[in-house]
Short mmCIF file of C-alpha atoms and ligand atoms in Angstrom, two decimals:
data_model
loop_
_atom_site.label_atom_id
_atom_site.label_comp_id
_atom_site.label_asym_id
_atom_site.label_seq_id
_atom_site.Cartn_x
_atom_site.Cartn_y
_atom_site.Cartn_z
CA UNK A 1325 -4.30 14.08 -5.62
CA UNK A 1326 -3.24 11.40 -8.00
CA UNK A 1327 -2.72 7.82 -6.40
CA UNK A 1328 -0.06 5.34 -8.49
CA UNK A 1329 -0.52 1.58 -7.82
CA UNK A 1330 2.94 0.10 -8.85
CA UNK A 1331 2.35 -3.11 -7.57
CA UNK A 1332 -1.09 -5.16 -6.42
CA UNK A 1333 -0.28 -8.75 -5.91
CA UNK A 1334 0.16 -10.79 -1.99
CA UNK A 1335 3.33 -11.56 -0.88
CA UNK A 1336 4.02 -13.94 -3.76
CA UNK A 1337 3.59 -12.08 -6.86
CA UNK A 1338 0.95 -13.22 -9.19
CA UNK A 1339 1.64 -15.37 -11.21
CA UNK A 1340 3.54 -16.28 -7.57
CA UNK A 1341 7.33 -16.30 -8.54
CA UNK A 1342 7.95 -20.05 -8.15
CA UNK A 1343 4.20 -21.59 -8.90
CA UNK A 1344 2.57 -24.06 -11.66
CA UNK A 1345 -1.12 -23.45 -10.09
CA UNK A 1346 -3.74 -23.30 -12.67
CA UNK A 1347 -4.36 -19.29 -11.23
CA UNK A 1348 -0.10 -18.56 -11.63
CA UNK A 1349 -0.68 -20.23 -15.39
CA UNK A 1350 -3.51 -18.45 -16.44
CA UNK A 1351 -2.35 -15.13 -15.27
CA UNK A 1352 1.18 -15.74 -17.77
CA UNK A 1353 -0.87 -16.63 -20.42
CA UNK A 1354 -3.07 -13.89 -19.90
CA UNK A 1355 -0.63 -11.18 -19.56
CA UNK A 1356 -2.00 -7.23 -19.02
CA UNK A 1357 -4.00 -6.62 -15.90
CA UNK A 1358 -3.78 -10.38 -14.55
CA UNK A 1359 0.46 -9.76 -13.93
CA UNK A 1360 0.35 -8.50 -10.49
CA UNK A 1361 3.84 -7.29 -8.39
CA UNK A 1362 4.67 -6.46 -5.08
CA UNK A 1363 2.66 -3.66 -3.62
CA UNK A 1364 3.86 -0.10 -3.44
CA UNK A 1365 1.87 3.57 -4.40
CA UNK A 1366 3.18 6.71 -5.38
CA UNK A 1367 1.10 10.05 -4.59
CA UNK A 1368 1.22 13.16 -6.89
CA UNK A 1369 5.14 11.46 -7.52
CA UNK A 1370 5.92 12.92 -4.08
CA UNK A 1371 5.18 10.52 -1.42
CA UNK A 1372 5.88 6.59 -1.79
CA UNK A 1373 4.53 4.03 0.21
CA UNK A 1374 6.49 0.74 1.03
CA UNK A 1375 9.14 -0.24 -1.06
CA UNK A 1376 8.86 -4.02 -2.15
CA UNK A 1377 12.08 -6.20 -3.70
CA UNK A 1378 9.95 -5.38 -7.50
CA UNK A 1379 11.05 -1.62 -6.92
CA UNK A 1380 13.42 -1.91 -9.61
CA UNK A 1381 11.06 -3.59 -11.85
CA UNK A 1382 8.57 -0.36 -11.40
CA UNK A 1383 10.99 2.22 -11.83
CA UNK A 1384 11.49 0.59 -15.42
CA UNK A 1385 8.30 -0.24 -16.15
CA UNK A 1386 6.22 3.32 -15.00
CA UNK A 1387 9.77 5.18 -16.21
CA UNK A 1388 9.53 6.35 -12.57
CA UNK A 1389 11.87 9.30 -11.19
CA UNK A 1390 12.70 7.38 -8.28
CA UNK A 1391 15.69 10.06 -7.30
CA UNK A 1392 13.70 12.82 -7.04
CA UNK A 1393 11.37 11.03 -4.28
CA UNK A 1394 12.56 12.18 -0.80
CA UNK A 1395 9.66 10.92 1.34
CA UNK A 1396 9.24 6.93 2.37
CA UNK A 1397 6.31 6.09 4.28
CA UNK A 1398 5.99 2.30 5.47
CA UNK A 1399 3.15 0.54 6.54
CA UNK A 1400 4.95 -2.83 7.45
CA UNK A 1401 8.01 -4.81 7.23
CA UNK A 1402 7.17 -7.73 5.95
CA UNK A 1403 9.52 -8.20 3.04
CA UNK A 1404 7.17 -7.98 -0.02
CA UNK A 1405 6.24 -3.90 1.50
CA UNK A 1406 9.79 -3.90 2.80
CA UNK A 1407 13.18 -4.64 0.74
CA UNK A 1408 15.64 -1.88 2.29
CA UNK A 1409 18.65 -3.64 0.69
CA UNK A 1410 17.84 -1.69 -2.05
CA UNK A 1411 17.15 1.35 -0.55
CA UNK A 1412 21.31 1.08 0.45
CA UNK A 1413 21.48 2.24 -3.49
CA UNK A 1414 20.36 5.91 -3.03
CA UNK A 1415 23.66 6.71 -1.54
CA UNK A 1416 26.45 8.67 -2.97
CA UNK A 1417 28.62 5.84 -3.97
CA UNK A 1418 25.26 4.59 -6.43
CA UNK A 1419 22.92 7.54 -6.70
CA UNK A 1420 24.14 10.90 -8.32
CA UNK A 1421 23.22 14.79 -8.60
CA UNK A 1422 20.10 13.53 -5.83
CA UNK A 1423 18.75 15.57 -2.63
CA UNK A 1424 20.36 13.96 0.17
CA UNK A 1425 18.51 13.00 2.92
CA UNK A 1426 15.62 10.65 1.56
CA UNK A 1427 13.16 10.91 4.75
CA UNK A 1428 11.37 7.33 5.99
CA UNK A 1429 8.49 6.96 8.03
CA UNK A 1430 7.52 3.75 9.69
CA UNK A 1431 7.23 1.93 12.97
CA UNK A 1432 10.03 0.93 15.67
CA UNK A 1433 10.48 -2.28 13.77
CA UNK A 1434 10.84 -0.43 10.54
CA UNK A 1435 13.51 1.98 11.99
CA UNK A 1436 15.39 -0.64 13.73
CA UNK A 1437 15.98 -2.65 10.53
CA UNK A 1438 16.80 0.43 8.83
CA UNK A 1439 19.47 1.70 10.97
CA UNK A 1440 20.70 -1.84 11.08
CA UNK A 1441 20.82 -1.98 6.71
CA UNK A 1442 21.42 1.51 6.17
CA UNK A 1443 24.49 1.50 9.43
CA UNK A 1444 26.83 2.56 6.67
CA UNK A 1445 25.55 5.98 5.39
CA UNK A 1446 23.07 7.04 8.14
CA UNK A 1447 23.87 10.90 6.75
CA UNK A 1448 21.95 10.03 3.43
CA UNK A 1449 18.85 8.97 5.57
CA UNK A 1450 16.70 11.04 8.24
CA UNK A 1451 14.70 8.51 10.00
CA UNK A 1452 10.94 9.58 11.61
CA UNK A 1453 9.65 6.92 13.74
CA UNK A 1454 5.37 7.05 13.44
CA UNK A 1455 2.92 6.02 16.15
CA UNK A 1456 -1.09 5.34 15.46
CA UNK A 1457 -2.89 8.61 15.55
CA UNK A 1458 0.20 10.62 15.81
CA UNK A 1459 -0.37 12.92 12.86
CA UNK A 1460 2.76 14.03 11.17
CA UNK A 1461 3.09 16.84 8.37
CA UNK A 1462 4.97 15.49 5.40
CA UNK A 1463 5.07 18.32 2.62
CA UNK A 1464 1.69 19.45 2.40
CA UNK A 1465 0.54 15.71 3.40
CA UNK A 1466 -1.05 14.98 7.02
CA UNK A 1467 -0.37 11.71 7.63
CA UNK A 1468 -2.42 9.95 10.24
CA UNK A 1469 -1.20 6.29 11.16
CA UNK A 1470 -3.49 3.61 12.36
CA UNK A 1471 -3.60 0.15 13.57
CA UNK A 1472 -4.12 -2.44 11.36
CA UNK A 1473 -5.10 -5.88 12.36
CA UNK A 1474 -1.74 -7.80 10.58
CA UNK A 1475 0.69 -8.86 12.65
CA UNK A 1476 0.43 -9.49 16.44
CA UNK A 1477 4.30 -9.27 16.31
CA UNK A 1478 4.29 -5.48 14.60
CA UNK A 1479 2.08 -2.41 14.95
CA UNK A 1480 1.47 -2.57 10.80
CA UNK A 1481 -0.10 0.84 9.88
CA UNK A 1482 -3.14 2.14 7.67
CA UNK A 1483 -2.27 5.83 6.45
CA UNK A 1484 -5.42 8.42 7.07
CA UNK A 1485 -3.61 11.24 4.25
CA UNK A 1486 -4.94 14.31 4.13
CA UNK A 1487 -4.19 17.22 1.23
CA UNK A 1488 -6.20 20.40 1.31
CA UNK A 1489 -9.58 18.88 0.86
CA UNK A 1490 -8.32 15.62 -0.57
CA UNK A 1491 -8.65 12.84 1.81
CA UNK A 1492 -7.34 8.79 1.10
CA UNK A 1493 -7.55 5.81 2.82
CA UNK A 1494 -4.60 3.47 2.53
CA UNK A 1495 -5.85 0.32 4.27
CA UNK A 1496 -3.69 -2.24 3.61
CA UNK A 1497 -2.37 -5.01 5.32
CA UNK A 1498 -5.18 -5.18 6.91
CA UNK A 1499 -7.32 -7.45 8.60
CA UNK A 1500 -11.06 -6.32 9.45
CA UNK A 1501 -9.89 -2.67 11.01
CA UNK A 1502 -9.67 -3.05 14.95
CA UNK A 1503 -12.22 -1.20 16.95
CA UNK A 1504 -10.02 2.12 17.74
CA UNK A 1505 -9.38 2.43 13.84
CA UNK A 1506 -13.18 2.35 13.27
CA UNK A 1507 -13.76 5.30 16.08
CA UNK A 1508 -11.31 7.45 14.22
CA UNK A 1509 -13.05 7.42 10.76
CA UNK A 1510 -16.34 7.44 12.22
CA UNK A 1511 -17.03 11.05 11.60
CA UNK A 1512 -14.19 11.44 8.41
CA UNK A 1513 -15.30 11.80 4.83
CA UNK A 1514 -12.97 10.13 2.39
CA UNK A 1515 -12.34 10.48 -1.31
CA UNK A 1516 -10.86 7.12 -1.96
CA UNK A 1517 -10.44 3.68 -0.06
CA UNK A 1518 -8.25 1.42 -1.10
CA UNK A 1519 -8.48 -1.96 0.38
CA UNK A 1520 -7.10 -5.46 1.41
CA UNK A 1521 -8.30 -8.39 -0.63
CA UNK A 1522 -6.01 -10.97 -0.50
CA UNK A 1523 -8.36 -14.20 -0.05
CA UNK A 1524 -10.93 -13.36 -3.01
CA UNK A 1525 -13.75 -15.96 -2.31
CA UNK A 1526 -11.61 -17.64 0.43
CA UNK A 1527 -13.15 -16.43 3.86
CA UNK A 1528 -10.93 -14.75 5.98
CA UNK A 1529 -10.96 -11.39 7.53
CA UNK A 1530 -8.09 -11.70 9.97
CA UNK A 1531 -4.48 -10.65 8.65
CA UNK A 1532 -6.03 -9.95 5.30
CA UNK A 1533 -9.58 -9.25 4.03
CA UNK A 1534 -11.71 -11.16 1.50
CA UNK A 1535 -14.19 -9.79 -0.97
CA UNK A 1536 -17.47 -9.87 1.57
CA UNK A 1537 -14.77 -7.60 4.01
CA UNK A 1538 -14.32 -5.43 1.24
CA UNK A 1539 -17.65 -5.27 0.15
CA UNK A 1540 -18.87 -4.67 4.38
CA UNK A 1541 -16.90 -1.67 4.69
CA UNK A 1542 -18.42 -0.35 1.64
CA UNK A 1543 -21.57 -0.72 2.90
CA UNK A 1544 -20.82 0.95 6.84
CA UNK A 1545 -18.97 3.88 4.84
CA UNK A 1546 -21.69 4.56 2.93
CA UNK A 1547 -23.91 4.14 6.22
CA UNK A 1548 -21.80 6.73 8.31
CA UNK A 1549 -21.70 8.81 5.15
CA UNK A 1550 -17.63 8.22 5.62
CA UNK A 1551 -17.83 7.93 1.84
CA UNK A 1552 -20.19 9.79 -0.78
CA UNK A 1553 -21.55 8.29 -4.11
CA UNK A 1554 -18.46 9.93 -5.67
CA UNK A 1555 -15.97 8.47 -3.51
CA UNK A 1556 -14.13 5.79 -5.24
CA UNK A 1557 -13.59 2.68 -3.56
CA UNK A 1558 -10.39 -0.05 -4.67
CA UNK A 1559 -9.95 -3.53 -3.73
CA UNK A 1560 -6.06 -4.54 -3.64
CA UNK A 1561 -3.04 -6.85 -2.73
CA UNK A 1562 -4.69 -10.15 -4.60
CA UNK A 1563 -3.10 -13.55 -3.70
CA UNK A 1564 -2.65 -15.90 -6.41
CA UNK A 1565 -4.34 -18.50 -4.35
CA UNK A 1566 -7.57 -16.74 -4.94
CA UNK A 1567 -7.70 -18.56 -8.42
CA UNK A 1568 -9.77 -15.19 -9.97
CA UNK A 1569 -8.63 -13.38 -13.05
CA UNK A 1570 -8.66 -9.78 -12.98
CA UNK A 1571 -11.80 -10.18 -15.54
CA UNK A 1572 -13.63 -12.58 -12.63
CA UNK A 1573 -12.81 -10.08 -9.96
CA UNK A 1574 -14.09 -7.09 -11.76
CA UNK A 1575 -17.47 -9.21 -12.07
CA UNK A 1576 -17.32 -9.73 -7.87
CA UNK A 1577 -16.77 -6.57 -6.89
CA UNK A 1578 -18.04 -3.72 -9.99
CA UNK A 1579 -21.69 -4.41 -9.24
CA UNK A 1580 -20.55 -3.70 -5.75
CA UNK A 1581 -19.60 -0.16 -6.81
CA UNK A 1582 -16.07 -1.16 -6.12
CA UNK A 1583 -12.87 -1.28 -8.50
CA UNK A 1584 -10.68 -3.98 -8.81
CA UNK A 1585 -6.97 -2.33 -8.78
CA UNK A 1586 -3.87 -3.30 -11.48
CA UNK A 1587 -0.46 -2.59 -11.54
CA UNK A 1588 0.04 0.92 -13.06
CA UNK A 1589 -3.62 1.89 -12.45
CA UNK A 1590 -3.64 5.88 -11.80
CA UNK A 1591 -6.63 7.27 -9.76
CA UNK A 1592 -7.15 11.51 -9.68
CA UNK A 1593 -9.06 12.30 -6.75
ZN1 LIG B 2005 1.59 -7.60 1.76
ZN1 LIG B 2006 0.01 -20.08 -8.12
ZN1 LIG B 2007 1.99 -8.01 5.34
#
Protein backbone atom coordinates (compact mmCIF):
# COMPACT_ATOMS: atom_id res chain seq x y z
CA UNK A 1 0.00 0.00 0.00
CA UNK A 2 1.51 3.36 -0.63
CA UNK A 3 -0.07 6.35 1.43
CA UNK A 4 0.36 10.11 -0.35
CA UNK A 5 0.10 13.08 2.09
CA UNK A 6 -0.82 16.05 -0.28
CA UNK A 7 -1.54 18.33 2.28
CA UNK A 8 -0.68 18.45 6.37
CA UNK A 9 -1.48 21.82 7.70
CA UNK A 10 -5.00 22.87 10.19
CA UNK A 11 -7.61 24.59 8.72
CA UNK A 12 -5.48 27.65 7.98
CA UNK A 13 -2.65 26.57 5.95
CA UNK A 14 0.74 27.04 7.37
CA UNK A 15 2.14 29.69 6.92
CA UNK A 16 -1.95 30.41 7.65
CA UNK A 17 -3.11 32.22 4.39
CA UNK A 18 -3.70 35.69 5.88
CA UNK A 19 -1.06 35.67 9.05
CA UNK A 20 2.18 37.83 10.14
CA UNK A 21 2.77 35.41 13.34
CA UNK A 22 6.34 34.80 14.01
CA UNK A 23 5.37 30.68 13.24
CA UNK A 24 3.46 31.88 9.54
CA UNK A 25 7.00 34.00 8.99
CA UNK A 26 9.34 31.52 9.76
CA UNK A 27 7.68 28.79 7.88
CA UNK A 28 7.96 31.38 4.35
CA UNK A 29 11.31 31.95 5.07
CA UNK A 30 11.98 28.50 5.65
CA UNK A 31 10.36 27.04 2.70
CA UNK A 32 10.55 22.87 2.10
CA UNK A 33 8.94 20.78 4.77
CA UNK A 34 7.74 23.86 7.02
CA UNK A 35 4.97 24.91 3.86
CA UNK A 36 2.09 22.94 4.96
CA UNK A 37 -1.56 22.81 2.78
CA UNK A 38 -4.82 21.65 3.32
CA UNK A 39 -5.05 18.00 4.18
CA UNK A 40 -5.90 15.32 1.68
CA UNK A 41 -4.10 11.51 0.97
CA UNK A 42 -4.01 9.52 -1.96
CA UNK A 43 -3.65 5.53 -1.62
CA UNK A 44 -1.81 3.39 -4.27
CA UNK A 45 -3.30 6.64 -6.67
CA UNK A 46 -6.67 4.86 -6.34
CA UNK A 47 -8.50 6.04 -3.39
CA UNK A 48 -8.48 9.88 -2.22
CA UNK A 49 -9.44 11.10 0.93
CA UNK A 50 -11.10 14.62 1.42
CA UNK A 51 -10.70 17.05 -1.07
CA UNK A 52 -9.56 20.53 0.42
CA UNK A 53 -9.89 24.14 -1.67
CA UNK A 54 -5.56 23.44 -2.25
CA UNK A 55 -6.70 20.44 -4.59
CA UNK A 56 -5.65 22.31 -7.48
CA UNK A 57 -2.47 23.35 -5.97
CA UNK A 58 -1.60 19.38 -5.44
CA UNK A 59 -2.55 18.21 -8.67
CA UNK A 60 0.27 20.69 -9.96
CA UNK A 61 2.57 20.28 -7.54
CA UNK A 62 2.63 16.02 -7.14
CA UNK A 63 1.76 16.13 -11.23
CA UNK A 64 -1.23 14.14 -9.89
CA UNK A 65 -3.68 12.18 -12.38
CA UNK A 66 -6.56 13.52 -10.72
CA UNK A 67 -9.01 12.17 -13.76
CA UNK A 68 -8.23 8.85 -13.47
CA UNK A 69 -9.32 8.82 -9.59
CA UNK A 70 -12.93 7.47 -9.38
CA UNK A 71 -13.21 6.89 -5.62
CA UNK A 72 -13.79 9.98 -2.93
CA UNK A 73 -13.86 9.06 0.54
CA UNK A 74 -14.64 11.99 3.14
CA UNK A 75 -14.02 12.11 6.59
CA UNK A 76 -15.68 15.60 7.28
CA UNK A 77 -17.08 18.66 5.83
CA UNK A 78 -15.50 21.18 7.24
CA UNK A 79 -14.25 23.25 4.35
CA UNK A 80 -10.41 22.81 4.56
CA UNK A 81 -11.29 18.49 4.03
CA UNK A 82 -14.26 19.63 2.00
CA UNK A 83 -14.28 22.16 -1.14
CA UNK A 84 -16.94 20.39 -3.56
CA UNK A 85 -17.13 23.55 -5.71
CA UNK A 86 -14.41 22.15 -7.33
CA UNK A 87 -15.38 18.84 -7.55
CA UNK A 88 -18.40 20.54 -10.05
CA UNK A 89 -15.16 20.53 -12.58
CA UNK A 90 -15.02 16.73 -13.27
CA UNK A 91 -18.05 17.02 -15.40
CA UNK A 92 -18.33 16.79 -19.08
CA UNK A 93 -18.57 20.41 -19.82
CA UNK A 94 -14.68 20.71 -17.88
CA UNK A 95 -13.28 17.22 -17.67
CA UNK A 96 -12.60 15.14 -20.94
CA UNK A 97 -11.95 11.41 -22.23
CA UNK A 98 -12.64 10.57 -18.00
CA UNK A 99 -14.69 7.47 -16.46
CA UNK A 100 -17.89 8.89 -15.58
CA UNK A 101 -19.24 8.32 -12.45
CA UNK A 102 -16.52 9.52 -9.83
CA UNK A 103 -17.95 7.52 -6.62
CA UNK A 104 -18.00 9.64 -3.00
CA UNK A 105 -18.21 8.30 0.27
CA UNK A 106 -19.06 10.34 3.29
CA UNK A 107 -21.67 11.04 5.91
CA UNK A 108 -25.42 12.44 5.58
CA UNK A 109 -23.98 15.90 5.87
CA UNK A 110 -21.46 15.18 3.20
CA UNK A 111 -24.14 13.82 0.75
CA UNK A 112 -26.55 16.48 1.41
CA UNK A 113 -24.11 19.25 0.42
CA UNK A 114 -23.15 17.28 -2.44
CA UNK A 115 -26.40 16.76 -4.03
CA UNK A 116 -27.07 20.35 -3.21
CA UNK A 117 -23.42 21.56 -5.28
CA UNK A 118 -23.33 18.86 -7.64
CA UNK A 119 -27.72 19.36 -8.40
CA UNK A 120 -26.62 20.05 -11.93
CA UNK A 121 -24.92 16.81 -13.21
CA UNK A 122 -25.97 14.20 -10.57
CA UNK A 123 -25.28 11.46 -13.65
CA UNK A 124 -21.42 12.23 -13.37
CA UNK A 125 -21.60 11.38 -9.55
CA UNK A 126 -22.78 8.04 -7.68
CA UNK A 127 -23.18 9.02 -4.16
CA UNK A 128 -22.59 6.16 -1.11
CA UNK A 129 -23.68 7.47 2.11
CA UNK A 130 -21.17 5.66 5.09
CA UNK A 131 -22.17 4.92 8.68
CA UNK A 132 -19.47 4.03 11.66
CA UNK A 133 -18.66 0.39 11.50
CA UNK A 134 -20.54 -0.17 8.36
CA UNK A 135 -17.77 -1.73 6.31
CA UNK A 136 -17.99 -1.02 2.66
CA UNK A 137 -15.84 -2.70 -0.23
CA UNK A 138 -14.28 -0.03 -2.39
CA UNK A 139 -12.00 -1.82 -5.11
CA UNK A 140 -10.07 -4.15 -3.23
CA UNK A 141 -10.25 -1.57 -0.14
CA UNK A 142 -12.48 -2.44 3.10
CA UNK A 143 -13.30 0.57 4.43
CA UNK A 144 -14.41 0.66 8.02
CA UNK A 145 -15.77 4.17 9.27
CA UNK A 146 -15.54 5.31 12.81
CA UNK A 147 -16.45 8.02 15.10
CA UNK A 148 -14.26 10.60 15.68
CA UNK A 149 -14.53 12.99 18.51
CA UNK A 150 -14.75 16.49 16.09
CA UNK A 151 -17.77 17.92 15.75
CA UNK A 152 -20.84 17.47 18.02
CA UNK A 153 -22.77 18.91 14.98
CA UNK A 154 -21.38 15.97 12.39
CA UNK A 155 -20.57 12.28 12.74
CA UNK A 156 -16.72 13.15 11.32
CA UNK A 157 -15.17 9.71 10.44
CA UNK A 158 -11.71 7.85 11.05
CA UNK A 159 -11.19 5.24 8.08
CA UNK A 160 -10.11 1.52 9.48
CA UNK A 161 -8.71 0.45 5.48
CA UNK A 162 -7.96 -2.77 4.95
CA UNK A 163 -5.94 -4.34 1.65
CA UNK A 164 -5.01 -7.97 1.67
CA UNK A 165 -2.82 -7.93 4.70
CA UNK A 166 -2.21 -4.20 4.64
CA UNK A 167 -4.01 -2.45 7.32
CA UNK A 168 -4.03 1.82 7.94
CA UNK A 169 -5.33 3.95 10.31
CA UNK A 170 -6.59 7.29 9.09
CA UNK A 171 -7.36 9.14 12.33
CA UNK A 172 -7.90 12.43 11.63
CA UNK A 173 -10.00 15.01 12.76
CA UNK A 174 -9.87 13.63 15.68
CA UNK A 175 -10.14 14.34 19.15
CA UNK A 176 -8.91 11.62 21.79
CA UNK A 177 -10.92 8.52 19.93
CA UNK A 178 -14.38 8.00 21.79
CA UNK A 179 -14.77 4.86 23.75
CA UNK A 180 -16.66 2.65 20.91
CA UNK A 181 -13.68 3.56 18.46
CA UNK A 182 -11.20 2.21 21.05
CA UNK A 183 -13.33 -1.29 21.41
CA UNK A 184 -13.08 -1.74 17.69
CA UNK A 185 -9.22 -1.61 17.38
CA UNK A 186 -8.74 -3.33 20.50
CA UNK A 187 -7.90 -6.64 19.01
CA UNK A 188 -6.69 -5.06 15.22
CA UNK A 189 -3.06 -4.99 14.19
CA UNK A 190 -2.19 -1.98 12.09
CA UNK A 191 0.62 -1.16 9.72
CA UNK A 192 0.45 2.57 9.91
CA UNK A 193 -1.33 5.32 12.12
CA UNK A 194 -1.56 8.46 11.08
CA UNK A 195 -2.63 10.98 13.55
CA UNK A 196 -4.17 14.38 14.66
CA UNK A 197 -1.76 16.95 15.98
CA UNK A 198 -3.03 20.14 15.56
CA UNK A 199 -2.12 21.91 19.06
CA UNK A 200 1.74 20.81 19.19
CA UNK A 201 2.67 21.78 22.85
CA UNK A 202 -0.76 23.48 23.34
CA UNK A 203 -2.89 20.98 25.52
CA UNK A 204 -5.89 19.91 24.07
CA UNK A 205 -7.25 16.57 23.22
CA UNK A 206 -10.83 17.45 22.38
CA UNK A 207 -11.61 18.32 18.57
CA UNK A 208 -7.97 17.86 17.82
CA UNK A 209 -5.03 16.09 19.53
CA UNK A 210 -1.73 17.49 20.83
CA UNK A 211 1.65 15.84 20.87
CA UNK A 212 1.22 13.97 24.55
CA UNK A 213 -2.32 12.50 22.61
CA UNK A 214 -0.23 11.43 19.94
CA UNK A 215 2.45 10.18 21.84
CA UNK A 216 -0.52 8.15 24.44
CA UNK A 217 -1.87 6.24 21.70
CA UNK A 218 1.49 5.18 20.77
CA UNK A 219 2.08 3.91 23.89
CA UNK A 220 -1.69 1.82 24.39
CA UNK A 221 -1.01 0.47 20.69
CA UNK A 222 2.03 -0.80 21.48
CA UNK A 223 0.41 -2.12 24.89
CA UNK A 224 -2.53 -4.02 23.06
CA UNK A 225 0.07 -5.07 20.52
CA UNK A 226 -2.46 -2.99 17.99
CA UNK A 227 0.87 -1.92 16.50
CA UNK A 228 4.30 -3.91 16.15
CA UNK A 229 7.88 -2.35 16.30
CA UNK A 230 7.56 -2.16 12.49
CA UNK A 231 4.44 -0.36 12.35
CA UNK A 232 4.98 3.17 11.43
CA UNK A 233 3.33 5.72 13.29
CA UNK A 234 2.64 9.71 11.69
CA UNK A 235 1.66 12.73 13.45
CA UNK A 236 -0.44 15.20 11.08
CA UNK A 237 -2.77 18.26 10.35
CA UNK A 238 -0.25 20.93 12.26
CA UNK A 239 -1.79 24.36 13.12
CA UNK A 240 0.32 27.25 12.63
CA UNK A 241 -0.50 28.36 16.09
CA UNK A 242 1.67 25.63 17.38
CA UNK A 243 4.73 27.99 16.70
CA UNK A 244 7.08 24.54 15.91
CA UNK A 245 9.06 24.15 12.76
CA UNK A 246 8.95 20.95 11.11
CA UNK A 247 12.79 20.61 12.43
CA UNK A 248 11.33 21.29 16.30
CA UNK A 249 8.58 18.79 15.76
CA UNK A 250 10.73 16.06 14.45
CA UNK A 251 12.80 16.61 17.83
CA UNK A 252 9.17 16.14 19.93
CA UNK A 253 7.99 13.35 18.49
CA UNK A 254 11.24 11.05 16.63
CA UNK A 255 12.54 9.98 20.02
CA UNK A 256 8.96 9.00 20.48
CA UNK A 257 9.30 6.53 17.59
CA UNK A 258 6.87 8.69 15.77
CA UNK A 259 7.22 10.68 12.32
CA UNK A 260 6.38 14.03 11.82
CA UNK A 261 4.37 14.10 8.29
CA UNK A 262 5.05 16.86 5.18
CA UNK A 263 3.30 17.66 2.27
CA UNK A 264 4.27 15.13 -0.49
CA UNK A 265 5.66 12.63 2.07
CA UNK A 266 5.05 8.95 0.50
CA UNK A 267 4.87 6.01 3.02
CA UNK A 268 4.99 2.05 1.44
CA UNK A 269 3.50 -0.12 3.87
ZN1 LIG B 1 -9.00 19.76 9.37
ZN1 LIG C 1 0.45 32.44 11.82
ZN1 LIG D 1 -12.25 19.44 10.94
Amino acid sequence: MKIQLLGTAAAEGYPAVFCKCDSCNRARELGGKDIRTRTSAIIDDFLKIDFPPDTFHHVLTHNLDLGSIEHLLFTHTHHDHFHPEDIRMRTPIFAHAIQYPLNIYGNDVVMAKCQNVLAASKESFKLHRIQPFEKVQIGDYQVTPLPADHNPMETCLLFYIEKGNKRLLYGHDTGWFPEPTWSFLEDKQLDIAILDCTNGLIQGRRNHMDIDAVKEIKAIFTDKSIINPTSKVIATHFSHNINLSHQALQNLLEPAGIEVSYDGMIIEI
